[in-house]
């Protein structure tokens, strides 16, 4: 069962919401955040990427940077740029991109669900990244940014959301990237109680995006519980903020690879080696998208080639072995190019499909990279099957769009 609760969200007033909200901390560099926040003292970047308030050479993990996050968070509240709701509410957060809208419920999830694997993971986390987010949660005593969960479709939850969204929005705007953001408050006590009951009937939630934030929030909550001699289990720190979307509304887009060199091979020799495990076809000078599962596109030396994996390269009964990221990692990156660990090898880079195949072509044509590898995206079913099986996806497998906007609502831990 999924244990959730409503919470007293901390939110910007309607008239400045577009000044406050921003992209998540982990999708842009400090320099990009500095440029986006320039001239805007109300930007949430000043809390989630507070290094922008310092000289550009400062270490973003310096204690002064974390302290500045706390200072700015307090100032935002003092200035009325963030105000806490009087009642515990749920919220609906919808996003519109390319004519499609997905509707999520903003809730607080229980840290015990995370510890007991009722909140399913599909990626490994890195301790250094966990520590960074733990420090941010710890010093601010808050989940400043939500995590992104999926849940199996539930007809009654869908009906409640559809009724809520027929009422006027609290926020409604289109961000600079063209994505629409729409936000409603659920403050009817009967609706709040029923949503809590319905989630209790859902066996598992699934982390779509935000593994490090989830881990950090749960670990800080557990830390606070250990430090509190009067801990009851009902304290606010036992919960962390998430936006939960029905799985049928979510799409994973491609997550592609770029490689700096061919491991000492010439192009012809490289293509010949590919033919052991793939059917290779030349397609011209523009990168074409993969046609489907077990199809790939590569771009090298000014030409595009499609690859069709031969049947002996995958196992349809293995939730990991059937993935195209597994096939390409094993038979192209590892076996031919000598890239053994995608998490640490500096010869490989990753590009989310939102940037398009043209970026892959440009970075190869510029000479920065030697090879581009375009993958067909995994499905939500594959992600959930892997999470249910207790397995972990290879690194850099999933890319969700649109990204959640940070600053629409914040969860205070006390």
Short mmCIF file of C-alpha atoms in Angstrom, two decimals:
data_model
loop_
_atom_site.label_atom_id
_atom_site.label_comp_id
_atom_site.label_asym_id
_atom_site.label_seq_id
_atom_site.Cartn_x
_atom_site.Cartn_y
_atom_site.Cartn_z
CA UNK A 1 0.00 0.00 0.00
CA UNK A 2 1.11 3.57 -0.70
CA UNK A 3 0.99 5.78 2.39
CA UNK A 4 0.47 9.44 1.53
CA UNK A 5 -0.75 12.55 3.32
CA UNK A 6 -1.72 16.13 2.46
CA UNK A 7 0.55 18.96 3.56
CA UNK A 8 0.68 22.71 4.11
CA UNK A 9 2.41 23.75 0.93
CA UNK A 10 4.67 26.79 0.78
CA UNK A 11 3.89 28.58 -2.48
CA UNK A 12 4.42 31.86 -4.34
CA UNK A 13 1.54 34.34 -4.72
CA UNK A 14 -0.20 34.18 -8.10
CA UNK A 15 1.15 37.50 -9.31
CA UNK A 16 4.82 36.46 -9.02
CA UNK A 17 4.70 32.70 -9.64
CA UNK A 18 6.43 33.00 -13.01
CA UNK A 19 9.23 35.01 -11.39
CA UNK A 20 9.79 32.39 -8.70
CA UNK A 21 9.54 29.04 -10.50
CA UNK A 22 12.43 27.56 -12.44
CA UNK A 23 13.83 24.38 -13.95
CA UNK A 24 15.03 21.56 -11.63
CA UNK A 25 18.50 21.92 -10.12
CA UNK A 26 19.96 18.96 -12.00
CA UNK A 27 19.05 19.79 -15.61
CA UNK A 28 21.30 22.81 -16.02
CA UNK A 29 24.72 24.03 -15.04
CA UNK A 30 25.52 26.73 -12.51
CA UNK A 31 26.41 29.06 -15.38
CA UNK A 32 23.06 28.44 -17.08
CA UNK A 33 21.22 29.05 -13.80
CA UNK A 34 23.22 32.25 -13.27
CA UNK A 35 22.15 33.53 -16.70
CA UNK A 36 18.50 32.52 -16.27
CA UNK A 37 18.28 34.20 -12.85
CA UNK A 38 20.09 37.36 -13.88
CA UNK A 39 18.17 40.43 -12.75
CA UNK A 40 15.54 38.32 -10.92
CA UNK A 41 15.96 38.32 -7.15
CA UNK A 42 12.85 36.14 -6.80
CA UNK A 43 14.18 33.18 -8.82
CA UNK A 44 14.13 29.87 -6.93
CA UNK A 45 17.58 29.21 -8.40
CA UNK A 46 18.80 31.35 -5.50
CA UNK A 47 17.65 28.54 -3.18
CA UNK A 48 18.26 25.39 -5.25
CA UNK A 49 21.49 26.62 -6.92
CA UNK A 50 22.64 29.28 -4.45
CA UNK A 51 26.18 29.25 -5.83
CA UNK A 52 24.90 31.78 -8.39
CA UNK A 53 25.05 34.41 -5.64
CA UNK A 54 28.84 33.93 -5.38
CA UNK A 55 31.87 34.27 -7.60
CA UNK A 56 31.59 31.82 -10.48
CA UNK A 57 34.63 29.86 -9.28
CA UNK A 58 33.18 28.90 -5.88
CA UNK A 59 32.72 25.21 -5.10
CA UNK A 60 28.95 24.60 -5.16
CA UNK A 61 29.38 22.26 -2.17
CA UNK A 62 31.08 24.86 0.02
CA UNK A 63 29.33 25.34 3.41
CA UNK A 64 28.75 29.01 2.58
CA UNK A 65 26.72 27.96 -0.45
CA UNK A 66 24.40 25.74 1.58
CA UNK A 67 24.08 28.48 4.18
CA UNK A 68 23.12 30.94 1.47
CA UNK A 69 20.32 28.58 0.41
CA UNK A 70 18.91 28.77 3.95
CA UNK A 71 19.32 32.52 4.07
CA UNK A 72 17.55 32.97 0.74
CA UNK A 73 14.76 30.55 1.67
CA UNK A 74 14.13 32.56 4.84
CA UNK A 75 14.25 35.84 2.92
CA UNK A 76 11.77 34.58 0.33
CA UNK A 77 9.32 33.79 3.13
CA UNK A 78 9.99 37.05 4.99
CA UNK A 79 9.40 39.04 1.77
CA UNK A 80 6.15 37.22 1.02
CA UNK A 81 7.51 35.58 -2.13
CA UNK A 82 6.71 32.19 -0.56
CA UNK A 83 3.71 31.79 1.75
CA UNK A 84 2.59 28.66 3.61
CA UNK A 85 -1.01 27.47 3.17
CA UNK A 86 -3.09 27.39 6.33
CA UNK A 87 -4.56 23.92 5.67
CA UNK A 88 -3.10 20.57 4.66
CA UNK A 89 -3.98 20.09 1.01
CA UNK A 90 -3.28 17.94 -1.97
CA UNK A 91 -2.61 19.69 -5.27
CA UNK A 92 -3.06 18.89 -8.96
CA UNK A 93 -0.12 19.80 -11.17
CA UNK A 94 -0.64 19.43 -14.92
CA UNK A 95 1.83 20.00 -17.74
CA UNK A 96 1.11 20.54 -21.43
CA UNK A 97 3.74 19.87 -24.10
CA UNK A 98 3.18 19.44 -27.84
CA UNK A 99 -0.58 19.41 -27.32
CA UNK A 100 -0.52 16.61 -24.72
CA UNK A 101 -1.37 17.19 -21.05
CA UNK A 102 -0.42 14.97 -18.10
CA UNK A 103 -2.11 15.38 -14.72
CA UNK A 104 -0.28 14.67 -11.47
CA UNK A 105 -1.23 14.71 -7.80
CA UNK A 106 1.16 16.51 -5.46
CA UNK A 107 1.33 14.53 -2.22
CA UNK A 108 3.64 13.65 0.62
CA UNK A 109 4.91 10.06 0.49
CA UNK A 110 6.08 8.13 3.54
CA UNK A 111 9.80 7.45 3.97
CA UNK A 112 9.01 3.91 5.17
CA UNK A 113 7.53 3.14 1.75
CA UNK A 114 10.87 4.13 0.26
CA UNK A 115 12.87 2.06 2.76
CA UNK A 116 10.59 -0.97 2.27
CA UNK A 117 10.74 -0.75 -1.54
CA UNK A 118 7.04 0.03 -1.85
CA UNK A 119 8.40 2.98 -3.76
CA UNK A 120 10.16 1.19 -6.59
CA UNK A 121 13.52 2.25 -7.99
CA UNK A 122 15.03 1.51 -11.38
CA UNK A 123 18.38 3.31 -11.09
CA UNK A 124 21.39 3.17 -8.79
CA UNK A 125 22.25 6.31 -6.86
CA UNK A 126 25.66 7.82 -6.23
CA UNK A 127 26.56 8.58 -2.64
CA UNK A 128 28.15 11.96 -3.47
CA UNK A 129 24.94 13.13 -5.13
CA UNK A 130 22.86 11.79 -2.25
CA UNK A 131 25.05 13.68 0.22
CA UNK A 132 24.62 16.93 -1.71
CA UNK A 133 20.81 16.68 -1.71
CA UNK A 134 20.78 15.45 1.90
CA UNK A 135 22.67 18.56 2.94
CA UNK A 136 20.22 20.73 1.02
CA UNK A 137 17.20 19.07 2.65
CA UNK A 138 18.87 19.10 6.07
CA UNK A 139 19.86 22.77 6.16
CA UNK A 140 16.59 24.05 4.71
CA UNK A 141 14.46 21.62 6.74
CA UNK A 142 12.36 21.26 3.60
CA UNK A 143 11.85 19.43 0.34
CA UNK A 144 12.31 22.44 -1.93
CA UNK A 145 11.78 20.38 -5.11
CA UNK A 146 9.42 17.44 -5.65
CA UNK A 147 10.30 14.02 -6.99
CA UNK A 148 8.45 12.55 -9.98
CA UNK A 149 6.48 9.32 -9.36
CA UNK A 150 4.29 7.13 -11.52
CA UNK A 151 1.43 4.95 -10.31
CA UNK A 152 -0.80 2.36 -12.02
CA UNK A 153 -3.93 3.98 -13.45
CA UNK A 154 -6.81 4.28 -11.01
CA UNK A 155 -10.22 5.17 -12.44
CA UNK A 156 -11.59 6.90 -9.35
CA UNK A 157 -8.46 8.99 -8.81
CA UNK A 158 -8.71 10.03 -12.44
CA UNK A 159 -12.32 11.05 -11.97
CA UNK A 160 -11.48 13.16 -8.92
CA UNK A 161 -8.71 14.91 -10.83
CA UNK A 162 -10.96 15.57 -13.83
CA UNK A 163 -13.53 17.17 -11.52
CA UNK A 164 -10.89 19.32 -9.85
CA UNK A 165 -9.45 20.59 -13.14
CA UNK A 166 -12.91 21.76 -14.22
CA UNK A 167 -12.58 24.48 -11.56
CA UNK A 168 -10.45 27.65 -11.91
CA UNK A 169 -6.69 27.18 -11.69
CA UNK A 170 -4.50 28.61 -8.97
CA UNK A 171 -1.63 29.02 -11.46
CA UNK A 172 -1.71 28.80 -15.24
CA UNK A 173 1.20 29.90 -17.42
CA UNK A 174 3.43 28.88 -20.29
CA UNK A 175 7.15 28.79 -19.53
CA UNK A 176 9.84 30.09 -21.87
CA UNK A 177 10.35 26.60 -23.32
CA UNK A 178 6.71 26.46 -24.45
CA UNK A 179 5.54 24.01 -21.78
CA UNK A 180 2.27 24.91 -20.06
CA UNK A 181 2.00 24.56 -16.28
CA UNK A 182 -1.40 24.39 -14.56
CA UNK A 183 -2.00 24.07 -10.82
CA UNK A 184 -5.06 23.51 -8.60
CA UNK A 185 -5.52 23.24 -4.82
CA UNK A 186 -7.50 20.26 -3.45
CA UNK A 187 -8.86 21.52 -0.13
CA UNK A 188 -12.22 19.73 0.08
CA UNK A 189 -11.85 17.45 3.11
CA UNK A 190 -13.86 14.62 1.56
CA UNK A 191 -11.68 14.67 -1.56
CA UNK A 192 -8.53 14.76 0.56
CA UNK A 193 -9.68 11.79 2.64
CA UNK A 194 -10.73 9.78 -0.41
CA UNK A 195 -7.44 10.38 -2.24
CA UNK A 196 -5.57 9.13 0.83
CA UNK A 197 -7.78 6.00 0.93
CA UNK A 198 -7.36 5.31 -2.80
CA UNK A 199 -3.58 5.52 -2.64
CA UNK A 200 -3.67 3.03 0.22
CA UNK A 201 -5.07 0.52 -2.29
CA UNK A 202 -2.17 1.04 -4.71
CA UNK A 203 0.55 -1.57 -4.07
CA UNK A 204 3.53 0.47 -5.30
CA UNK A 205 4.67 3.82 -6.56
CA UNK A 206 7.49 4.09 -9.10
CA UNK A 207 10.25 6.68 -9.22
CA UNK A 208 10.23 8.08 -12.72
CA UNK A 209 12.70 10.91 -12.13
CA UNK A 210 14.46 11.97 -8.95
CA UNK A 211 16.22 8.93 -7.49
CA UNK A 212 18.80 11.06 -5.65
CA UNK A 213 16.17 13.46 -4.28
CA UNK A 214 14.06 10.51 -3.11
CA UNK A 215 17.01 8.86 -1.39
CA UNK A 216 18.11 12.12 0.21
CA UNK A 217 14.63 12.95 1.51
CA UNK A 218 14.12 9.46 2.96
CA UNK A 219 17.57 9.34 4.55
CA UNK A 220 17.18 12.77 6.16
CA UNK A 221 13.76 11.77 7.48
CA UNK A 222 15.22 8.61 9.00
CA UNK A 223 18.07 10.67 10.44
CA UNK A 224 15.62 13.07 12.10
CA UNK A 225 13.67 10.14 13.54
CA UNK A 226 16.82 8.70 15.15
CA UNK A 227 17.73 12.08 16.62
CA UNK A 228 14.29 12.71 18.13
CA UNK A 229 13.87 10.96 21.53
CA UNK A 230 10.12 11.68 21.36
CA UNK A 231 9.65 10.37 17.82
CA UNK A 232 6.08 9.14 17.20
CA UNK A 233 6.09 8.44 13.45
CA UNK A 234 3.56 11.18 12.77
CA UNK A 235 6.07 14.01 12.37
CA UNK A 236 6.24 15.87 9.07
CA UNK A 237 9.83 14.70 8.46
CA UNK A 238 8.46 11.19 7.98
CA UNK A 239 7.18 12.32 4.58
CA UNK A 240 8.61 13.85 1.42
CA UNK A 241 7.01 15.65 -1.51
CA UNK A 242 6.23 13.93 -4.81
CA UNK A 243 4.14 14.56 -7.90
CA UNK A 244 2.40 11.30 -8.85
CA UNK A 245 1.25 10.74 -12.44
CA UNK A 246 -0.79 7.81 -13.78
CA UNK A 247 1.55 5.63 -15.83
CA UNK A 248 -0.61 5.75 -18.97
CA UNK A 249 -0.04 9.50 -19.31
CA UNK A 250 3.76 9.33 -19.24
CA UNK A 251 6.13 8.94 -22.14
CA UNK A 252 9.84 8.22 -21.91
CA UNK A 253 11.86 9.76 -24.69
CA UNK A 254 15.15 8.55 -26.12
CA UNK A 255 18.43 8.97 -24.26
CA UNK A 256 21.27 8.88 -26.78
CA UNK A 257 25.03 8.40 -26.67
CA UNK A 258 28.06 10.19 -28.12
CA UNK A 259 31.54 8.63 -28.19
CA UNK A 260 34.84 10.49 -28.55
CA UNK A 261 36.74 7.85 -30.57
CA UNK A 262 36.44 4.42 -32.20
CA UNK A 263 38.93 2.73 -29.85
CA UNK A 264 41.70 2.79 -32.46
CA UNK A 265 39.51 1.37 -35.24
CA UNK A 266 38.97 2.81 -38.70
CA UNK A 267 35.38 3.45 -39.76
CA UNK A 268 35.28 0.47 -42.15
CA UNK A 269 36.75 -1.84 -39.52
CA UNK A 270 34.23 -0.57 -36.95
CA UNK A 271 31.30 -1.17 -39.34
CA UNK A 272 32.57 -4.66 -40.13
CA UNK A 273 32.68 -5.53 -36.44
CA UNK A 274 29.07 -4.31 -36.02
CA UNK A 275 27.90 -6.83 -38.62
CA UNK A 276 28.59 -9.72 -36.25
CA UNK A 277 25.56 -8.76 -34.14
CA UNK A 278 23.61 -6.31 -36.30
CA UNK A 279 22.26 -5.92 -39.82
CA UNK A 280 23.92 -2.68 -40.98
CA UNK A 281 22.39 -0.45 -43.66
CA UNK A 282 23.70 2.90 -44.93
CA UNK A 283 21.00 5.61 -44.94
CA UNK A 284 22.59 8.84 -46.16
CA UNK A 285 23.93 11.96 -44.49
CA UNK A 286 21.10 12.75 -42.04
CA UNK A 287 20.46 10.81 -38.84
CA UNK A 288 17.20 8.89 -39.03
CA UNK A 289 15.37 7.87 -35.85
CA UNK A 290 15.38 4.18 -34.89
CA UNK A 291 12.36 2.41 -36.37
CA UNK A 292 11.41 0.51 -33.21
CA UNK A 293 12.60 -1.81 -30.48
CA UNK A 294 15.99 -3.42 -31.23
CA UNK A 295 16.67 -0.89 -33.98
CA UNK A 296 19.46 1.69 -33.65
CA UNK A 297 20.93 4.53 -35.69
CA UNK A 298 24.58 5.54 -35.72
CA UNK A 299 26.26 8.54 -37.29
CA UNK A 300 29.95 8.43 -38.10
CA UNK A 301 32.20 10.09 -40.66
CA UNK A 302 29.32 12.11 -42.15
CA UNK A 303 27.03 9.16 -42.75
CA UNK A 304 24.07 7.54 -40.98
CA UNK A 305 23.65 3.77 -40.67
CA UNK A 306 20.74 1.84 -39.21
CA UNK A 307 21.41 -1.25 -37.12
CA UNK A 308 18.95 -4.08 -36.57
CA UNK A 309 19.90 -6.33 -33.68
CA UNK A 310 20.14 -10.02 -34.54
CA UNK A 311 17.95 -12.34 -32.42
CA UNK A 312 20.86 -13.80 -30.46
CA UNK A 313 21.69 -10.38 -28.99
CA UNK A 314 18.70 -10.17 -26.63
CA UNK A 315 16.44 -12.27 -24.43
CA UNK A 316 12.74 -11.37 -24.47
CA UNK A 317 12.24 -13.15 -21.14
CA UNK A 318 14.88 -11.04 -19.36
CA UNK A 319 13.60 -7.56 -18.36
CA UNK A 320 17.15 -6.18 -18.49
CA UNK A 321 18.52 -8.22 -21.38
CA UNK A 322 15.70 -7.16 -23.70
CA UNK A 323 16.52 -3.44 -23.32
CA UNK A 324 18.17 -1.66 -26.22
CA UNK A 325 20.50 0.12 -23.80
CA UNK A 326 21.72 -3.31 -22.69
CA UNK A 327 22.21 -4.54 -26.25
CA UNK A 328 24.07 -1.42 -27.36
CA UNK A 329 26.16 -1.24 -24.19
CA UNK A 330 27.24 -4.87 -24.50
CA UNK A 331 27.79 -5.29 -28.23
CA UNK A 332 28.82 -1.78 -29.30
CA UNK A 333 30.16 0.29 -26.43
CA UNK A 334 31.83 -2.50 -24.45
CA UNK A 335 32.75 -5.24 -26.93
CA UNK A 336 33.89 -2.98 -29.78
CA UNK A 337 34.69 0.42 -28.26
CA UNK A 338 36.05 -0.72 -24.90
CA UNK A 339 33.69 1.38 -22.77
CA UNK A 340 33.14 -0.79 -19.70
CA UNK A 341 31.36 1.52 -17.23
CA UNK A 342 29.00 4.19 -18.54
CA UNK A 343 28.96 5.94 -15.17
CA UNK A 344 32.66 6.83 -15.13
CA UNK A 345 34.10 6.55 -18.67
CA UNK A 346 34.95 10.03 -19.96
CA UNK A 347 34.87 8.90 -23.60
CA UNK A 348 31.08 8.73 -23.64
CA UNK A 349 28.50 11.48 -23.25
CA UNK A 350 24.69 11.38 -23.08
CA UNK A 351 22.09 13.55 -24.79
CA UNK A 352 18.40 13.56 -23.90
CA UNK A 353 16.12 13.17 -26.88
CA UNK A 354 14.50 16.52 -26.15
CA UNK A 355 17.54 18.10 -27.82
CA UNK A 356 16.86 16.24 -31.06
CA UNK A 357 19.02 14.17 -33.37
CA UNK A 358 20.45 17.30 -34.98
CA UNK A 359 22.54 17.93 -31.86
CA UNK A 360 24.09 14.48 -32.23
CA UNK A 361 24.98 15.23 -35.86
CA UNK A 362 26.36 18.66 -35.04
CA UNK A 363 28.64 17.38 -32.28
CA UNK A 364 30.06 14.68 -34.55
CA UNK A 365 30.44 16.99 -37.55
CA UNK A 366 32.23 19.55 -35.37
CA UNK A 367 34.90 16.99 -34.53
CA UNK A 368 34.07 17.06 -30.81
CA UNK A 369 32.77 13.49 -31.00
CA UNK A 370 33.46 10.65 -33.40
CA UNK A 371 30.27 8.58 -33.13
CA UNK A 372 26.61 9.19 -32.32
CA UNK A 373 24.34 6.35 -31.24
CA UNK A 374 20.57 6.94 -31.26
CA UNK A 375 18.34 4.57 -29.25
CA UNK A 376 14.66 3.74 -29.31
CA UNK A 377 13.12 4.83 -25.98
CA UNK A 378 12.14 2.34 -23.29
CA UNK A 379 8.47 2.11 -22.34
CA UNK A 380 6.76 2.71 -19.01
CA UNK A 381 5.86 -0.99 -18.96
CA UNK A 382 9.52 -1.94 -19.28
CA UNK A 383 10.46 0.48 -16.49
CA UNK A 384 7.76 -0.87 -14.16
CA UNK A 385 8.56 -4.51 -14.99
CA UNK A 386 12.22 -3.92 -14.14
CA UNK A 387 11.38 -2.10 -10.92
CA UNK A 388 8.94 -4.86 -9.92
CA UNK A 389 11.59 -7.51 -10.56
CA UNK A 390 14.04 -5.74 -8.26
CA UNK A 391 16.46 -5.11 -11.12
CA UNK A 392 18.24 -1.88 -12.01
CA UNK A 393 18.35 -0.31 -15.44
CA UNK A 394 21.71 0.51 -17.01
CA UNK A 395 22.90 4.10 -16.49
CA UNK A 396 21.29 6.89 -18.54
CA UNK A 397 18.34 4.86 -19.76
CA UNK A 398 15.30 7.07 -19.18
CA UNK A 399 14.59 10.70 -19.99
CA UNK A 400 11.20 12.15 -19.06
CA UNK A 401 9.74 15.30 -20.56
CA UNK A 402 8.37 17.69 -19.63
CA UNK A 403 10.40 18.26 -16.47
CA UNK A 404 8.61 19.37 -13.32
CA UNK A 405 8.91 23.09 -12.60
CA UNK A 406 10.42 23.80 -9.19
CA UNK A 407 8.90 26.36 -6.86
CA UNK A 408 5.21 25.79 -7.44
CA UNK A 409 4.98 24.23 -3.98
CA UNK A 410 7.47 23.36 -1.22
CA UNK A 411 7.14 20.93 1.70
CA UNK A 412 8.43 21.98 5.11
CA UNK A 413 9.69 19.16 7.37
CA UNK A 414 8.57 20.72 10.64
#
